Amino acid sequence: MHPPRHLNLVGGEWVDGPRQANTNPARPDEIVSEYAQADPDTVWAAIGAARAAAPGWARQPVGERIALLDRIGQAILARIDDLAVLLAREEGKLLGEARGEVTRAGQTFRYYAHQLLQPAGEVYLSTRDDVHAEVRRRPLGVVGIITPWNYPLAIPAWKVAPALAYGNTVVLKPAELVTASAGELARIIVDAGAPAGVFNLVMGPGRTVGEELLTAPGVDGISFTGSTTTGAHVARRCIDHGNKRFQLEMGGKNPLIVLDDADLDVAVRCALDGSFFSTGQRCTASSRLVVQAGIHDRFVAALAEAADALRVGDPLDPHSQLGPVVSPEQLAQNLEYVRIGLDEGATAVAGGTHRPGDGQFMRPTLLAAARNDMRVAREEIFGPVSCVIRVDDLDEAIEVANDTAYGLSAGIVTASLSSAERFKRDARAGILTVNLPTAGTELHLPFGGTGASNHGPREQGGYARDFYTVPVTCYTGW
């Protein structure tokens, strides 16, 4: 049977192009889908369609926007099972995790439908007599959205939903590895009744399709999630071409501190989840385990044993606990970092190898005896690889945790309320967890970090409004 084909969406029309196949990372010989690559003309046509649709959509009655977003959310939730299987086959995420991601995507659209019932502006007292002062919110305009491969539905949802909710039109460029998930989302949005041009989809390489979005004068803003290196390029191009607004969610090198008074089982559970679940392919993954000396040896031994016990296998197999790495290139990069860590003096106490077989499988890898100046402790790996750094006390732990260019998430495992409060006061990250994994966020709360992890307003929750709208101060004389 011929694999399904996904086309670009431009102004309400499906547009073909040169075909490219996507394969299953668990079974690389299996073609999951084919997608049509957009060329520069297709991207420009999509931007033009979004620009033409923008005034009408901005004036659309709020009740109609609410109804559309709710229909999109309901349609996603009605397809949890088949979308989860597609996501698992395309990206390699465990089926259970894929179901959770699809659910979150549907809930995100419904959440922003209800966000439109919140106050839309502010009224202030003027210092002048007979003057009325207020702040209103206008849509930003045409938004280019560039999304990564690790959350093929959730991340597009938490960008597209608020963009549409607040009256913007959208051109979405998904990562090439997950075009089937994006294609299905586009079909759902069209079938839910989105007016032509309000939502557009263009697929293809970042160096061509993404570059057109960054440089086109008809785009008012770019919301990007991806690597810090690419994010810096996005910022430069946005500044150089029309000074368009940009929002960057980038990498992380997230620490999990484990203090001597921590419950060992809780510490191992938090580290196992944060470091290795989702094959470590999360920007909030715990890639540095900063462990106090008194519990260090017991923690390393227990975590290594738990990591070795994880069952790595096909994501559609209900017994699998870890799926494949997303691509051969990512697998090679992960293994290269393991080699670098060993050369720098770390010791592999768990994993470190490509699991034999046809798929892109890697054993979860724990590197002990690491130092915070090693490359494996400085650079984002984005795979099931974590390193352990021994420290003497809480002061040193926080100092090591903060010694990074990044600042997305950070966690601590401790039985001490005062240590937890000290951590929450002094840890330099946008997301902090206590006795929980560093990975795992909720859609109604702000998401973002500091330093090289973030630039621009926060995503998710009511905070998303700050990027997708422009405040306008209005003075009226009576």
CSV table of C-alpha atoms in Angstrom, one decimal:
chain,number,residue,atom,x,y,z
A,1,MET,CA,0.0,0.0,0.0
A,2,HIS,CA,1.3,3.5,-0.9
A,3,PRO,CA,2.2,5.6,2.1
A,4,PRO,CA,0.0,8.6,2.9
A,5,ARG,CA,1.0,11.9,1.3
A,6,HIS,CA,0.8,15.3,2.9
A,7,LEU,CA,0.7,18.5,0.9
A,8,ASN,CA,1.4,22.2,1.6
A,9,LEU,CA,-1.6,24.3,2.5
A,10,VAL,CA,-1.7,27.8,0.9
A,11,GLY,CA,-4.7,30.0,1.1
A,12,GLY,CA,-7.1,27.1,1.6
A,13,GLU,CA,-5.6,25.1,-1.3
A,14,TRP,CA,-3.5,22.0,-1.1
A,15,VAL,CA,-0.2,22.5,-3.0
A,16,ASP,CA,2.0,19.7,-4.2
A,17,GLY,CA,5.8,19.7,-4.7
A,18,PRO,CA,8.8,17.3,-5.0
A,19,ARG,CA,8.1,14.3,-2.8
A,20,GLN,CA,10.2,13.4,0.3
A,21,ALA,CA,9.8,10.3,2.4
A,22,ASN,CA,9.9,10.0,6.2
A,23,THR,CA,10.8,6.7,7.8
A,24,ASN,CA,10.1,5.0,11.1
A,25,PRO,CA,13.1,5.3,13.5
A,26,ALA,CA,12.3,2.0,15.0
A,27,ARG,CA,12.1,0.3,11.6
A,28,PRO,CA,14.1,2.5,9.2
A,29,ASP,CA,13.0,0.5,6.1
A,30,GLU,CA,9.4,1.4,6.8
A,31,ILE,CA,8.1,4.6,5.1
A,32,VAL,CA,5.6,6.4,7.3
A,33,SER,CA,4.6,9.1,4.9
A,34,GLU,CA,5.6,11.3,2.0
A,35,TYR,CA,5.4,15.1,2.0
A,36,ALA,CA,5.6,17.7,-0.7
A,37,GLN,CA,8.5,20.1,-0.3
A,38,ALA,CA,7.7,23.8,-0.7
A,39,ASP,CA,9.8,26.0,-2.9
A,40,PRO,CA,10.3,29.8,-2.3
A,41,ASP,CA,7.3,30.7,-4.5
A,42,THR,CA,5.1,28.5,-2.3
A,43,VAL,CA,6.3,30.1,0.9
A,44,TRP,CA,5.7,33.6,-0.6
A,45,ALA,CA,2.2,32.5,-1.7
A,46,ALA,CA,1.5,31.3,1.8
A,47,ILE,CA,2.7,34.6,3.3
A,48,GLY,CA,0.6,36.5,0.8
A,49,ALA,CA,-2.5,34.4,1.7
A,50,ALA,CA,-1.9,35.0,5.4
A,51,ARG,CA,-1.5,38.7,4.8
A,52,ALA,CA,-4.7,38.9,2.7
A,53,ALA,CA,-6.7,37.0,5.4
A,54,ALA,CA,-5.3,39.0,8.4
A,55,PRO,CA,-7.7,42.0,8.5
A,56,GLY,CA,-10.8,39.8,8.2
A,57,TRP,CA,-9.6,37.4,10.8
A,58,ALA,CA,-8.6,40.2,13.2
A,59,ARG,CA,-12.2,41.5,13.0
A,60,GLN,CA,-13.8,38.1,13.3
A,61,PRO,CA,-16.3,38.1,16.3
A,62,VAL,CA,-14.7,36.6,19.4
A,63,GLY,CA,-17.5,34.0,19.6
A,64,GLU,CA,-16.6,32.6,16.2
A,65,ARG,CA,-12.9,32.4,17.1
A,66,ILE,CA,-13.8,30.6,20.3
A,67,ALA,CA,-16.0,28.1,18.4
A,68,LEU,CA,-13.3,27.4,15.8
A,69,LEU,CA,-10.6,26.7,18.4
A,70,ASP,CA,-13.0,24.5,20.4
A,71,ARG,CA,-13.8,22.5,17.2
A,72,ILE,CA,-10.1,22.0,16.5
A,73,GLY,CA,-9.5,20.9,20.0
A,74,GLN,CA,-12.4,18.5,20.0
A,75,ALA,CA,-11.4,17.0,16.6
A,76,ILE,CA,-7.8,16.3,17.9
A,77,LEU,CA,-9.2,14.7,21.1
A,78,ALA,CA,-11.5,12.5,19.0
A,79,ARG,CA,-8.5,11.1,17.2
A,80,ILE,CA,-6.2,10.4,20.1
A,81,ASP,CA,-5.5,6.8,19.1
A,82,ASP,CA,-4.7,7.1,15.4
A,83,LEU,CA,-2.7,10.4,15.9
A,84,ALA,CA,-0.7,8.8,18.7
A,85,VAL,CA,0.2,5.8,16.5
A,86,LEU,CA,1.2,8.1,13.7
A,87,LEU,CA,3.3,10.2,16.1
A,88,ALA,CA,5.0,7.1,17.6
A,89,ARG,CA,5.8,5.7,14.1
A,90,GLU,CA,7.1,9.1,12.8
A,91,GLU,CA,9.1,10.4,15.8
A,92,GLY,CA,9.7,7.2,17.9
A,93,LYS,CA,7.9,8.4,21.0
A,94,LEU,CA,6.4,5.6,23.2
A,95,LEU,CA,2.7,5.1,22.4
A,96,GLY,CA,1.6,6.1,25.9
A,97,GLU,CA,3.6,9.3,25.7
A,98,ALA,CA,2.3,9.9,22.2
A,99,ARG,CA,-1.3,9.7,23.5
A,100,GLY,CA,-0.4,12.2,26.2
A,101,GLU,CA,1.0,14.6,23.7
A,102,VAL,CA,-2.1,14.3,21.4
A,103,THR,CA,-4.3,14.9,24.4
A,104,ARG,CA,-2.3,18.0,25.4
A,105,ALA,CA,-2.5,19.4,21.9
A,106,GLY,CA,-6.3,19.1,21.9
A,107,GLN,CA,-6.6,20.6,25.3
A,108,THR,CA,-4.4,23.5,24.3
A,109,PHE,CA,-6.7,24.6,21.5
A,110,ARG,CA,-9.7,24.3,23.9
A,111,TYR,CA,-7.8,26.2,26.6
A,112,TYR,CA,-7.1,29.2,24.3
A,113,ALA,CA,-10.8,29.2,23.2
A,114,HIS,CA,-11.7,29.8,26.9
A,115,GLN,CA,-8.8,32.3,27.3
A,116,LEU,CA,-10.7,34.6,24.9
A,117,LEU,CA,-13.2,35.1,27.7
A,118,GLN,CA,-10.6,36.8,29.9
A,119,PRO,CA,-10.2,40.6,30.1
A,120,ALA,CA,-8.8,41.9,26.9
A,121,GLY,CA,-7.4,45.2,28.1
A,122,GLU,CA,-7.0,47.6,31.0
A,123,VAL,CA,-8.5,50.9,32.1
A,124,TYR,CA,-6.4,53.4,34.0
A,125,LEU,CA,-7.1,56.7,35.8
A,126,SER,CA,-5.6,59.6,33.8
A,127,THR,CA,-3.6,62.3,35.6
A,128,ARG,CA,-5.5,64.8,33.4
A,129,ASP,CA,-9.0,66.0,33.9
A,130,ASP,CA,-11.6,64.8,31.5
A,131,VAL,CA,-9.3,62.2,29.9
A,132,HIS,CA,-10.1,58.5,29.7
A,133,ALA,CA,-7.0,56.2,29.5
A,134,GLU,CA,-7.1,52.6,28.4
A,135,VAL,CA,-4.8,49.9,26.9
A,136,ARG,CA,-6.2,47.7,24.2
A,137,ARG,CA,-4.6,44.7,22.5
A,138,ARG,CA,-4.3,44.3,18.7
A,139,PRO,CA,-3.1,41.2,16.9
A,140,LEU,CA,0.6,41.1,15.9
A,141,GLY,CA,-0.4,40.2,12.3
A,142,VAL,CA,1.1,37.4,10.2
A,143,VAL,CA,3.1,35.0,12.4
A,144,GLY,CA,5.7,32.5,11.0
A,145,ILE,CA,5.9,29.5,13.3
A,146,ILE,CA,9.0,27.2,13.1
A,147,THR,CA,8.7,24.0,15.2
A,148,PRO,CA,11.1,21.1,16.2
A,149,TRP,CA,10.7,17.4,15.8
A,150,ASN,CA,10.5,16.3,19.4
A,151,TYR,CA,6.9,17.4,20.1
A,152,PRO,CA,5.3,17.2,16.7
A,153,LEU,CA,1.8,18.1,17.9
A,154,ALA,CA,2.2,19.8,21.3
A,155,ILE,CA,4.6,22.5,20.3
A,156,PRO,CA,2.7,23.5,17.1
A,157,ALA,CA,-0.5,23.5,19.2
A,158,TRP,CA,0.9,25.8,21.9
A,159,LYS,CA,2.0,28.3,19.2
A,160,VAL,CA,-0.8,28.1,16.7
A,161,ALA,CA,-3.7,28.1,19.2
A,162,PRO,CA,-2.8,31.4,20.9
A,163,ALA,CA,-1.8,33.0,17.5
A,164,LEU,CA,-5.2,32.3,16.1
A,165,ALA,CA,-7.0,33.1,19.3
A,166,TYR,CA,-5.6,36.6,19.5
A,167,GLY,CA,-6.5,37.3,15.9
A,168,ASN,CA,-3.3,36.5,14.0
A,169,THR,CA,-2.9,34.5,10.8
A,170,VAL,CA,-0.2,31.8,10.6
A,171,VAL,CA,2.3,30.2,8.4
A,172,LEU,CA,3.6,27.0,10.0
A,173,LYS,CA,6.9,25.4,9.0
A,174,PRO,CA,7.4,22.1,10.9
A,175,ALA,CA,10.6,20.1,11.2
A,176,GLU,CA,11.2,17.8,8.2
A,177,LEU,CA,11.2,14.6,10.3
A,178,VAL,CA,7.6,15.1,11.5
A,179,THR,CA,5.7,16.4,8.6
A,180,ALA,CA,2.9,13.8,8.8
A,181,SER,CA,1.8,15.1,12.3
A,182,ALA,CA,1.8,18.6,11.0
A,183,GLY,CA,-0.1,17.6,7.9
A,184,GLU,CA,-2.8,16.0,10.0
A,185,LEU,CA,-3.0,19.1,12.2
A,186,ALA,CA,-3.5,21.2,9.0
A,187,ARG,CA,-6.3,18.9,7.8
A,188,ILE,CA,-8.0,19.2,11.2
A,189,ILE,CA,-7.8,23.0,11.2
A,190,VAL,CA,-9.2,23.2,7.6
A,191,ASP,CA,-12.0,20.7,8.4
A,192,ALA,CA,-12.9,22.7,11.5
A,193,GLY,CA,-13.8,25.6,9.3
A,194,ALA,CA,-10.7,27.9,9.4
A,195,PRO,CA,-11.2,30.6,6.7
A,196,ALA,CA,-8.8,30.4,3.7
A,197,GLY,CA,-5.4,31.9,4.5
A,198,VAL,CA,-5.9,32.1,8.2
A,199,PHE,CA,-3.7,29.0,8.7
A,200,ASN,CA,-1.1,27.9,6.1
A,201,LEU,CA,1.4,25.0,6.1
A,202,VAL,CA,4.8,25.0,4.3
A,203,MET,CA,7.1,22.0,4.6
A,204,GLY,CA,10.8,21.6,3.7
A,205,PRO,CA,14.3,22.4,4.8
A,206,GLY,CA,15.1,25.3,7.1
A,207,ARG,CA,17.8,26.6,4.8
A,208,THR,CA,15.1,27.3,2.1
A,209,VAL,CA,11.6,27.3,3.5
A,210,GLY,CA,12.5,28.6,7.0
A,211,GLU,CA,14.9,31.2,5.5
A,212,GLU,CA,12.1,32.6,3.4
A,213,LEU,CA,9.9,33.1,6.5
A,214,LEU,CA,12.7,34.9,8.2
A,215,THR,CA,13.4,37.3,5.4
A,216,ALA,CA,10.0,38.0,3.9
A,217,PRO,CA,8.7,41.5,4.5
A,218,GLY,CA,5.1,40.2,4.9
A,219,VAL,CA,5.8,38.4,8.2
A,220,ASP,CA,5.3,40.4,11.4
A,221,GLY,CA,6.7,37.9,13.9
A,222,ILE,CA,8.5,34.6,14.2
A,223,SER,CA,7.9,32.1,17.0
A,224,PHE,CA,10.8,29.5,17.0
A,225,THR,CA,11.6,26.4,19.0
A,226,GLY,CA,14.9,24.6,18.3
A,227,SER,CA,18.6,24.7,19.0
A,228,THR,CA,20.4,27.8,20.5
A,229,THR,CA,22.7,28.0,17.4
A,230,THR,CA,19.7,28.1,15.0
A,231,GLY,CA,17.9,30.5,17.3
A,232,ALA,CA,20.7,33.0,17.2
A,233,HIS,CA,20.5,32.8,13.4
A,234,VAL,CA,16.7,33.4,13.5
A,235,ALA,CA,17.3,36.5,15.7
A,236,ARG,CA,19.9,38.0,13.4
A,237,ARG,CA,17.7,37.4,10.3
A,238,CYS,CA,14.6,38.9,12.0
A,239,ILE,CA,16.6,42.0,13.0
A,240,ASP,CA,18.2,42.4,9.5
A,241,HIS,CA,14.9,42.0,7.6
A,242,GLY,CA,12.3,44.4,8.8
A,243,ASN,CA,13.1,44.1,12.5
A,244,LYS,CA,10.2,41.7,13.0
A,245,ARG,CA,9.3,40.5,16.5
A,246,PHE,CA,10.8,37.2,17.5
A,247,GLN,CA,10.2,34.6,20.2
A,248,LEU,CA,12.9,32.0,20.7
A,249,GLU,CA,12.7,28.9,22.9
A,250,MET,CA,16.0,27.1,22.6
A,251,GLY,CA,18.2,24.6,24.4
A,252,GLY,CA,18.9,23.6,27.9
A,253,LYS,CA,21.6,21.9,30.1
A,254,ASN,CA,19.4,21.3,33.0
A,255,PRO,CA,20.7,20.3,36.5
A,256,LEU,CA,19.0,18.1,39.0
A,257,ILE,CA,20.5,18.6,42.5
A,258,VAL,CA,20.4,15.6,44.9
A,259,LEU,CA,21.2,16.4,48.5
A,260,ASP,CA,22.3,14.0,51.2
A,261,ASP,CA,18.8,14.2,52.9
A,262,ALA,CA,17.0,13.2,49.7
A,263,ASP,CA,14.8,10.1,49.6
A,264,LEU,CA,16.9,7.8,47.5
A,265,ASP,CA,13.9,6.3,45.7
A,266,VAL,CA,12.5,9.7,44.9
A,267,ALA,CA,15.9,10.9,43.6
A,268,VAL,CA,16.4,7.9,41.3
A,269,ARG,CA,12.8,8.2,40.0
A,270,CYS,CA,13.2,11.9,39.2
A,271,ALA,CA,16.6,11.4,37.6
A,272,LEU,CA,15.5,8.4,35.6
A,273,ASP,CA,12.4,10.2,34.2
A,274,GLY,CA,14.2,13.5,33.6
A,275,SER,CA,17.3,12.1,32.1
A,276,PHE,CA,16.1,9.2,29.9
A,277,PHE,CA,12.3,9.2,29.3
A,278,SER,CA,11.3,10.4,25.8
A,279,THR,CA,14.8,9.1,24.9
A,280,GLY,CA,16.3,12.2,26.5
A,281,GLN,CA,14.9,14.2,23.6
A,282,ARG,CA,13.4,17.0,25.7
A,283,CYS,CA,14.8,20.5,26.1
A,284,THR,CA,13.9,20.2,29.8
A,285,ALA,CA,15.8,16.9,30.3
A,286,SER,CA,18.1,16.4,33.3
A,287,SER,CA,21.4,16.2,31.6
A,288,ARG,CA,23.5,17.2,34.7
A,289,LEU,CA,23.0,15.4,38.0
A,290,VAL,CA,24.6,17.4,40.7
A,291,VAL,CA,24.9,15.1,43.7
A,292,GLN,CA,26.1,15.7,47.3
A,293,ALA,CA,29.0,13.5,48.4
A,294,GLY,CA,27.2,11.7,51.2
A,295,ILE,CA,24.5,10.2,48.9
A,296,HIS,CA,26.6,10.2,45.7
A,297,ASP,CA,27.8,6.5,45.6
A,298,ARG,CA,24.4,5.0,46.6
A,299,PHE,CA,22.6,7.3,44.1
A,300,VAL,CA,24.9,6.5,41.2
A,301,ALA,CA,24.7,2.7,41.9
A,302,ALA,CA,20.9,2.8,42.1
A,303,LEU,CA,20.4,5.0,39.1
A,304,ALA,CA,22.8,2.9,37.0
A,305,GLU,CA,20.9,-0.2,37.9
A,306,ALA,CA,17.5,1.4,37.1
A,307,ALA,CA,18.8,2.7,33.8
A,308,ASP,CA,20.2,-0.7,32.8
A,309,ALA,CA,16.8,-2.2,33.6
A,310,LEU,CA,14.9,0.0,31.2
A,311,ARG,CA,13.5,-1.9,28.2
A,312,VAL,CA,14.5,-0.2,24.9
A,313,GLY,CA,12.3,-1.2,22.0
A,314,ASP,CA,9.6,-0.4,19.4
A,315,PRO,CA,7.4,2.5,20.7
A,316,LEU,CA,4.3,0.5,19.7
A,317,ASP,CA,5.3,-2.3,21.9
A,318,PRO,CA,3.5,-1.8,25.3
A,319,HIS,CA,6.4,-3.3,27.1
A,320,SER,CA,8.9,-0.8,25.8
A,321,GLN,CA,10.1,1.9,28.3
A,322,LEU,CA,12.4,3.8,25.9
A,323,GLY,CA,11.9,4.3,22.2
A,324,PRO,CA,14.4,4.9,19.4
A,325,VAL,CA,16.5,8.0,18.7
A,326,VAL,CA,14.8,10.1,16.1
A,327,SER,CA,17.3,9.9,13.3
A,328,PRO,CA,20.7,8.3,12.3
A,329,GLU,CA,22.4,11.7,12.6
A,330,GLN,CA,21.1,12.2,16.1
A,331,LEU,CA,22.2,8.7,17.1
A,332,ALA,CA,25.7,9.3,15.8
A,333,GLN,CA,25.9,12.6,17.7
A,334,ASN,CA,24.8,11.0,20.9
A,335,LEU,CA,27.4,8.2,20.6
A,336,GLU,CA,30.1,10.8,19.7
A,337,TYR,CA,29.3,12.7,23.0
A,338,VAL,CA,29.7,9.5,24.9
A,339,ARG,CA,33.1,9.0,23.4
A,340,ILE,CA,34.0,12.6,24.2
A,341,GLY,CA,32.9,12.2,27.8
A,342,LEU,CA,35.0,9.1,28.2
A,343,ASP,CA,38.0,10.8,26.7
A,344,GLU,CA,37.5,13.7,29.1
A,345,GLY,CA,37.7,11.3,32.1
A,346,ALA,CA,34.2,10.3,32.8
A,347,THR,CA,33.2,6.7,33.4
A,348,ALA,CA,30.2,5.0,31.8
A,349,VAL,CA,28.4,3.2,34.6
A,350,ALA,CA,25.3,2.4,32.4
A,351,GLY,CA,24.7,2.2,28.7
A,352,GLY,CA,26.9,4.0,26.3
A,353,THR,CA,26.2,1.9,23.2
A,354,HIS,CA,23.9,1.5,20.2
A,355,ARG,CA,21.5,-1.4,21.0
A,356,PRO,CA,22.1,-4.1,18.4
A,357,GLY,CA,19.3,-4.4,15.9
A,358,ASP,CA,17.9,-2.6,12.8
A,359,GLY,CA,16.4,0.4,14.6
A,360,GLN,CA,18.0,3.6,15.9
A,361,PHE,CA,18.1,2.4,19.5
A,362,MET,CA,20.5,3.5,22.2
A,363,ARG,CA,20.9,2.3,25.7
A,364,PRO,CA,20.3,5.0,28.4
A,365,THR,CA,23.8,6.2,29.3
A,366,LEU,CA,25.0,7.5,32.7
A,367,LEU,CA,28.5,9.0,32.9
A,368,ALA,CA,29.9,9.2,36.4
A,369,ALA,CA,33.0,11.1,37.6
A,370,ALA,CA,32.1,14.1,35.5
A,371,ARG,CA,33.2,17.7,36.0
A,372,ASN,CA,31.2,20.8,35.1
A,373,ASP,CA,33.9,22.0,32.7
A,374,MET,CA,33.6,18.9,30.5
A,375,ARG,CA,31.9,19.2,27.1
A,376,VAL,CA,29.3,16.6,28.2
A,377,ALA,CA,28.4,19.0,31.0
A,378,ARG,CA,28.4,22.2,29.0
A,379,GLU,CA,26.8,21.3,25.6
A,380,GLU,CA,23.2,20.1,24.9
A,381,ILE,CA,23.3,16.5,23.7
A,382,PHE,CA,19.5,15.9,23.2
A,383,GLY,CA,19.7,12.1,23.8
A,384,PRO,CA,19.5,9.6,26.6
A,385,VAL,CA,22.8,10.7,28.1
A,386,SER,CA,23.3,12.3,31.6
A,387,CYS,CA,26.4,12.9,33.7
A,388,VAL,CA,26.9,13.0,37.5
A,389,ILE,CA,28.9,15.7,39.2
A,390,ARG,CA,29.9,15.3,42.8
A,391,VAL,CA,29.6,18.3,45.2
A,392,ASP,CA,30.2,18.9,48.9
A,393,ASP,CA,27.2,21.0,49.9
A,394,LEU,CA,24.2,23.1,48.8
A,395,ASP,CA,26.3,26.2,48.1
A,396,GLU,CA,28.5,24.3,45.7
A,397,ALA,CA,25.5,22.5,44.2
A,398,ILE,CA,23.8,25.8,43.3
A,399,GLU,CA,27.0,27.3,42.0
A,400,VAL,CA,27.5,24.3,39.7
A,401,ALA,CA,23.9,24.3,38.6
A,402,ASN,CA,24.1,28.0,37.7
A,403,ASP,CA,27.4,27.6,35.9
A,404,THR,CA,25.9,27.2,32.4
A,405,ALA,CA,25.0,29.4,29.4
A,406,TYR,CA,21.5,28.0,29.6
A,407,GLY,CA,18.7,28.4,32.1
A,408,LEU,CA,15.6,26.6,31.1
A,409,SER,CA,14.8,24.2,34.0
A,410,ALA,CA,16.4,23.0,37.2
A,411,GLY,CA,15.4,20.7,40.0
A,412,ILE,CA,16.3,19.7,43.5
A,413,VAL,CA,15.6,16.5,45.6
A,414,THR,CA,15.6,17.2,49.3
A,415,ALA,CA,13.7,16.7,52.5
A,416,SER,CA,14.6,20.2,53.7
A,417,LEU,CA,12.1,23.0,53.3
A,418,SER,CA,14.9,25.6,53.9
A,419,SER,CA,17.1,24.0,51.2
A,420,ALA,CA,14.2,23.9,48.8
A,421,GLU,CA,13.4,27.6,49.4
A,422,ARG,CA,17.1,28.5,49.0
A,423,PHE,CA,17.1,26.7,45.7
A,424,LYS,CA,13.9,28.4,44.5
A,425,ARG,CA,15.5,31.8,45.4
A,426,ASP,CA,18.9,31.3,43.9
A,427,ALA,CA,18.7,28.8,41.0
A,428,ARG,CA,19.0,30.6,37.7
A,429,ALA,CA,16.3,29.0,35.5
A,430,GLY,CA,12.8,29.8,34.2
A,431,ILE,CA,11.3,26.5,35.5
A,432,LEU,CA,12.1,25.1,38.9
A,433,THR,CA,11.1,21.8,40.4
A,434,VAL,CA,11.3,20.3,43.9
A,435,ASN,CA,11.2,16.5,44.3
A,436,LEU,CA,9.9,16.2,40.8
A,437,PRO,CA,11.7,15.7,37.4
A,438,THR,CA,13.0,18.7,35.6
A,439,ALA,CA,10.9,17.7,32.6
A,440,GLY,CA,7.1,18.0,32.8
A,441,THR,CA,5.1,21.3,32.4
A,442,GLU,CA,1.5,22.3,32.4
A,443,LEU,CA,-0.2,24.2,29.6
A,444,HIS,CA,-1.7,26.9,31.7
A,445,LEU,CA,1.6,28.0,33.2
A,446,PRO,CA,4.4,30.0,31.5
A,447,PHE,CA,7.1,28.1,29.8
A,448,GLY,CA,10.6,29.6,29.1
A,449,GLY,CA,14.0,30.1,30.5
A,450,THR,CA,16.9,32.5,30.9
A,451,GLY,CA,20.3,33.0,29.2
A,452,ALA,CA,20.8,31.0,26.0
A,453,SER,CA,17.6,29.1,26.6
A,454,ASN,CA,15.1,31.9,25.8
A,455,HIS,CA,14.6,35.2,24.2
A,456,GLY,CA,11.4,37.1,24.1
A,457,PRO,CA,8.1,36.7,26.0
A,458,ARG,CA,7.1,33.4,27.6
A,459,GLU,CA,5.0,30.8,25.9
A,460,GLN,CA,1.9,29.0,27.2
A,461,GLY,CA,-0.9,30.1,29.6
A,462,GLY,CA,-2.0,33.7,29.6
A,463,TYR,CA,1.6,34.8,29.1
A,464,ALA,CA,1.4,33.8,25.4
A,465,ARG,CA,-0.7,37.0,24.8
A,466,ASP,CA,2.4,39.1,25.3
A,467,PHE,CA,4.0,37.9,22.1
A,468,TYR,CA,0.9,37.5,19.8
A,469,THR,CA,-0.6,40.9,20.6
A,470,VAL,CA,0.6,44.6,20.5
A,471,PRO,CA,-0.5,46.8,23.4
A,472,VAL,CA,-2.0,50.1,22.2
A,473,THR,CA,-2.4,53.0,24.7
A,474,CYS,CA,-5.6,55.0,24.0
A,475,TYR,CA,-6.4,58.5,25.4
A,476,THR,CA,-9.8,59.9,24.9
A,477,GLY,CA,-10.7,63.5,25.8
A,478,TRP,CA,-14.3,64.2,27.0
